[in-house]
Amino acid sequence: QQQVKQSPQSLIVQKGGIPIINCAYENTAFDYFPWYQQFPGKGPALLIAIRPDVSEKKEGRFTISFNKSAKQFSLHIMDSQPGDSATYFCAASNSGAGSYQLTFGKGTKLSVIP
Amino acid sequence: EADIYQTPRYLVIGTGKKITLECSQTMGHDKMYWYQQDPGMELHLIHYSYGVNSTEKGDLSSESTVSRIRTEHFPLTLESARPSHTSQYLCASSKAGGGQETQYFGPGTRLLVL
């Protein structure tokens, strides 16, 4: 069964800290790894995504690190702000299967305290 | 911001009632999805569609049904609501092709069955 395992379940950091959220996958056919951000009462929104041909991708304060051999990827938030407090979901899909369905991790609730 | 809409946003209904959750998108996306999510928890795919007259069941078994008569519209119906159906329902859409999948989510419908 396709699985994406995400940790930690919750995370509290002080403003300016660098929270790190980790995900591990089992299916080596996965070739697209997005991260979604969800605020309370809202639907998830795409934050940043990576493909396995690169080891790192940065967009603003958000960075994905990807380790293909370990089948792991992580999200780093630089200079975290209280406005970053949200639930973050990693996901993975296999474009080769033609379905493009996303398999989501269980989510990490991030709280950034002032 | 994604142009995907869900109505109603909140619904409280008694056991045994028939309900339809509406989802529409104005982006001309071929693919549409329904997810079930308990607040702050993981997303479970319950239905998806690759285009008009195409519907498939997702990973999580659901007693709901869907239809796709028009590209922009993907309603979800529960013939007889039960308390176990209490959850948040998220609709999403994406454009086929391109080798990667960006799903755009609606704001969700929070359902409470008494």
GROMACS .gro file of C-alpha atoms in nm:
model
  228
    1GLN     CA    1   0.000   0.000   0.000
    2GLN     CA    2   0.130   0.342  -0.092
    3GLN     CA    3   0.224   0.538   0.216
    4VAL     CA    4   0.380   0.866   0.309
    5LYS     CA    5   0.488   0.892   0.672
    6GLN     CA    6   0.513   1.240   0.820
    7SER     CA    7   0.665   1.358   1.147
    8PRO     CA    8   0.636   1.520   1.390
    9GLN     CA    9   0.261   1.536   1.445
   10SER     CA   10   0.295   1.877   1.608
   11LEU     CA   11   0.571   2.131   1.645
   12ILE     CA   12   0.613   2.446   1.849
   13VAL     CA   13   0.890   2.694   1.770
   14GLN     CA   14   0.969   3.047   1.866
   15LYS     CA   15   0.955   3.327   1.612
   16GLY     CA   16   1.271   3.324   1.406
   17GLY     CA   17   1.331   2.953   1.460
   18ILE     CA   18   1.365   2.697   1.181
   19PRO     CA   19   1.100   2.427   1.206
   20ILE     CA   20   1.176   2.109   1.012
   21ILE     CA   21   0.907   1.864   0.904
   22ASN     CA   22   1.007   1.524   0.773
   23CYS     CA   23   0.842   1.279   0.536
   24ALA     CA   24   0.938   0.931   0.422
   25TYR     CA   25   0.789   0.731   0.141
   26GLU     CA   26   0.796   0.368   0.033
   27ASN     CA   27   0.698   0.368  -0.333
   28THR     CA   28   1.008   0.432  -0.546
   29ALA     CA   29   0.779   0.517  -0.839
   30PHE     CA   30   0.679   0.844  -0.673
   31ASP     CA   31   0.823   1.133  -0.875
   32TYR     CA   32   0.651   1.445  -0.750
   33PHE     CA   33   0.655   1.568  -0.391
   34PRO     CA   34   0.447   1.874  -0.300
   35TRP     CA   35   0.393   2.037   0.036
   36TYR     CA   36   0.057   2.188   0.122
   37GLN     CA   37  -0.022   2.447   0.388
   38GLN     CA   38  -0.363   2.457   0.553
   39PHE     CA   39  -0.499   2.727   0.780
   40PRO     CA   40  -0.799   2.657   1.005
   41GLY     CA   41  -1.125   2.674   0.815
   42LYS     CA   42  -0.950   2.674   0.477
   43GLY     CA   43  -0.861   2.413   0.219
   44PRO     CA   44  -0.495   2.314   0.172
   45ALA     CA   45  -0.291   2.531  -0.064
   46LEU     CA   46   0.023   2.430  -0.253
   47LEU     CA   47   0.331   2.575  -0.085
   48ILE     CA   48   0.627   2.428  -0.270
   49ALA     CA   49   0.703   2.111  -0.465
   50ILE     CA   50   1.007   1.913  -0.580
   51ARG     CA   51   1.090   1.640  -0.827
   52PRO     CA   52   1.355   1.374  -0.748
   53ASP     CA   53   1.608   1.502  -1.001
   54VAL     CA   54   1.710   1.780  -0.760
   55SER     CA   55   1.818   1.759  -0.396
   56GLU     CA   56   1.697   2.097  -0.281
   57LYS     CA   57   1.449   2.363  -0.380
   58LYS     CA   58   1.401   2.706  -0.224
   59GLU     CA   59   1.109   2.943  -0.255
   60GLY     CA   60   1.137   3.241  -0.026
   61ARG     CA   61   1.168   3.120   0.332
   62PHE     CA   62   1.062   2.765   0.243
   63THR     CA   63   1.309   2.494   0.142
   64ILE     CA   64   1.255   2.132   0.048
   65SER     CA   65   1.547   1.893   0.097
   66PHE     CA   66   1.521   1.564  -0.091
   67ASN     CA   67   1.719   1.245  -0.031
   68LYS     CA   68   1.633   0.996  -0.302
   69SER     CA   69   1.844   0.707  -0.166
   70ALA     CA   70   1.685   0.737   0.176
   71LYS     CA   71   1.340   0.799   0.029
   72GLN     CA   72   1.297   1.100   0.252
   73PHE     CA   73   1.218   1.466   0.204
   74SER     CA   74   1.176   1.752   0.445
   75LEU     CA   75   1.043   2.105   0.468
   76HIS     CA   76   1.244   2.379   0.638
   77ILE     CA   77   1.094   2.717   0.722
   78MET     CA   78   1.356   2.985   0.769
   79ASP     CA   79   1.294   3.278   1.004
   80SER     CA   80   0.953   3.140   1.100
   81GLN     CA   81   0.676   3.386   1.178
   82PRO     CA   82   0.351   3.356   1.376
   83GLY     CA   83   0.169   3.378   1.042
   84ASP     CA   84   0.330   3.047   0.945
   85SER     CA   85   0.123   2.873   1.213
   86ALA     CA   86  -0.077   2.617   1.017
   87THR     CA   87  -0.098   2.248   0.940
   88TYR     CA   88   0.150   2.127   0.682
   89PHE     CA   89   0.098   1.819   0.466
   90CYS     CA   90   0.356   1.645   0.254
   91ALA     CA   91   0.235   1.442  -0.042
   92ALA     CA   92   0.363   1.228  -0.325
   93SER     CA   93   0.242   1.112  -0.662
   94ASN     CA   94   0.346   0.887  -0.947
   95SER     CA   95   0.301   1.066  -1.278
   96GLY     CA   96   0.407   0.754  -1.465
   97ALA     CA   97   0.096   0.574  -1.349
   98GLY     CA   98  -0.108   0.833  -1.533
   99SER     CA   99  -0.337   0.895  -1.241
  100TYR     CA  100  -0.145   1.179  -1.073
  101GLN     CA  101  -0.326   1.095  -0.751
  102LEU     CA  102  -0.168   1.244  -0.443
  103THR     CA  103  -0.093   1.038  -0.134
  104PHE     CA  104  -0.084   1.267   0.168
  105GLY     CA  105   0.101   1.242   0.497
  106LYS     CA  106  -0.096   1.278   0.819
  107GLY     CA  107   0.000   1.641   0.867
  108THR     CA  108   0.208   1.846   1.111
  109LYS     CA  109   0.048   2.120   1.316
  110LEU     CA  110   0.301   2.403   1.347
  111SER     CA  111   0.269   2.675   1.607
  112VAL     CA  112   0.509   2.969   1.592
  113ILE     CA  113   0.499   3.167   1.914
  114PRO     CA  114   0.603   3.533   1.926
  115GLU     CA  115  -0.628   3.219  -0.516
  116ALA     CA  116  -0.791   2.913  -0.668
  117ASP     CA  117  -1.134   2.952  -0.829
  118ILE     CA  118  -1.299   2.653  -0.671
  119TYR     CA  119  -1.614   2.687  -0.469
  120GLN     CA  120  -1.799   2.468  -0.225
  121THR     CA  121  -2.146   2.508  -0.081
  122PRO     CA  122  -2.267   2.494   0.181
  123ARG     CA  123  -1.970   2.581   0.402
  124TYR     CA  124  -2.142   2.438   0.709
  125LEU     CA  125  -2.430   2.192   0.734
  126VAL     CA  126  -2.608   2.047   1.036
  127ILE     CA  127  -2.857   1.779   0.946
  128GLY     CA  128  -3.050   1.494   1.103
  129THR     CA  129  -2.988   1.125   1.053
  130GLY     CA  130  -3.148   0.976   0.744
  131LYS     CA  131  -3.162   1.295   0.541
  132LYS     CA  132  -3.035   1.311   0.184
  133ILE     CA  133  -2.771   1.576   0.124
  134THR     CA  134  -2.576   1.705  -0.171
  135LEU     CA  135  -2.250   1.894  -0.131
  136GLU     CA  136  -2.179   2.122  -0.423
  137CYS     CA  137  -1.839   2.184  -0.582
  138SER     CA  138  -1.766   2.397  -0.884
  139GLN     CA  139  -1.451   2.531  -1.047
  140THR     CA  140  -1.402   2.794  -1.312
  141MET     CA  141  -1.050   2.696  -1.416
  142GLY     CA  142  -1.154   2.445  -1.682
  143HIS     CA  143  -0.972   2.165  -1.502
  144ASP     CA  144  -1.031   1.812  -1.622
  145LYS     CA  145  -0.970   1.637  -1.292
  146MET     CA  146  -1.172   1.681  -0.977
  147TYR     CA  147  -1.149   1.513  -0.640
  148TRP     CA  148  -1.335   1.476  -0.313
  149TYR     CA  149  -1.146   1.426   0.010
  150GLN     CA  150  -1.272   1.358   0.359
  151GLN     CA  151  -1.079   1.521   0.642
  152ASP     CA  152  -1.143   1.532   1.012
  153PRO     CA  153  -1.032   1.881   1.126
  154GLY     CA  154  -0.654   1.912   1.127
  155MET     CA  155  -0.611   1.547   1.033
  156GLU     CA  156  -0.499   1.369   0.718
  157LEU     CA  157  -0.686   1.384   0.389
  158HIS     CA  158  -0.852   1.071   0.255
  159LEU     CA  159  -0.947   1.051  -0.113
  160ILE     CA  160  -1.305   0.926  -0.148
  161HIS     CA  161  -1.390   1.003  -0.513
  162TYR     CA  162  -1.225   1.139  -0.825
  163SER     CA  163  -1.306   1.217  -1.184
  164TYR     CA  164  -1.086   1.256  -1.489
  165GLY     CA  165  -1.352   1.432  -1.694
  166VAL     CA  166  -1.717   1.441  -1.789
  167ASN     CA  167  -1.895   1.109  -1.725
  168SER     CA  168  -1.588   0.971  -1.547
  169THR     CA  169  -1.606   0.886  -1.176
  170GLU     CA  170  -1.397   0.654  -0.964
  171LYS     CA  171  -1.385   0.556  -0.599
  172GLY     CA  172  -1.084   0.661  -0.396
  173ASP     CA  173  -0.879   0.489  -0.132
  174LEU     CA  174  -1.124   0.543   0.152
  175SER     CA  175  -1.451   0.358   0.127
  176SER     CA  176  -1.742   0.599   0.132
  177GLU     CA  177  -2.117   0.560   0.118
  178SER     CA  178  -2.140   0.878  -0.086
  179THR     CA  179  -2.182   0.899  -0.463
  180VAL     CA  180  -2.067   1.156  -0.716
  181SER     CA  181  -2.154   1.264  -1.067
  182ARG     CA  182  -1.971   1.461  -1.336
  183ILE     CA  183  -2.215   1.582  -1.598
  184ARG     CA  184  -2.037   1.911  -1.659
  185THR     CA  185  -1.664   1.984  -1.648
  186GLU     CA  186  -1.702   2.254  -1.387
  187HIS     CA  187  -1.936   2.073  -1.150
  188PHE     CA  188  -1.870   1.772  -0.925
  189PRO     CA  189  -2.142   1.725  -0.661
  190LEU     CA  190  -2.124   1.467  -0.384
  191THR     CA  191  -2.442   1.305  -0.252
  192LEU     CA  192  -2.521   1.114   0.065
  193GLU     CA  193  -2.854   0.932   0.026
  194SER     CA  194  -2.902   0.879   0.399
  195ALA     CA  195  -2.678   1.076   0.632
  196ARG     CA  196  -2.550   0.911   0.951
  197PRO     CA  197  -2.348   1.048   1.245
  198SER     CA  198  -2.045   0.857   1.113
  199HIS     CA  199  -2.053   1.088   0.810
  200THR     CA  200  -1.970   1.386   1.031
  201SER     CA  201  -1.649   1.530   0.889
  202GLN     CA  202  -1.508   1.797   0.663
  203TYR     CA  203  -1.536   1.739   0.289
  204LEU     CA  204  -1.283   1.905   0.059
  205CYS     CA  205  -1.318   1.935  -0.315
  206ALA     CA  206  -1.014   1.983  -0.538
  207SER     CA  207  -0.936   2.015  -0.906
  208SER     CA  208  -0.629   1.993  -1.125
  209LYS     CA  209  -0.528   2.021  -1.487
  210ALA     CA  210  -0.437   1.700  -1.666
  211GLY     CA  211  -0.090   1.651  -1.810
  212GLY     CA  212   0.236   1.835  -1.759
  213GLY     CA  213   0.401   1.562  -1.559
  214GLN     CA  214   0.308   1.699  -1.223
  215GLU     CA  215   0.000   1.747  -1.019
  216THR     CA  216  -0.104   2.072  -0.855
  217GLN     CA  217  -0.437   2.027  -0.688
  218TYR     CA  218  -0.635   2.336  -0.598
  219PHE     CA  219  -0.865   2.297  -0.302
  220GLY     CA  220  -1.192   2.457  -0.216
  221PRO     CA  221  -1.263   2.590   0.135
  222GLY     CA  222  -1.445   2.274   0.241
  223THR     CA  223  -1.787   2.183   0.375
  224ARG     CA  224  -1.806   2.097   0.741
  225LEU     CA  225  -2.085   1.844   0.795
  226LEU     CA  226  -2.244   1.754   1.128
  227VAL     CA  227  -2.500   1.475   1.130
  228LEU     CA  228  -2.706   1.453   1.448
   0.00000   0.00000   0.00000
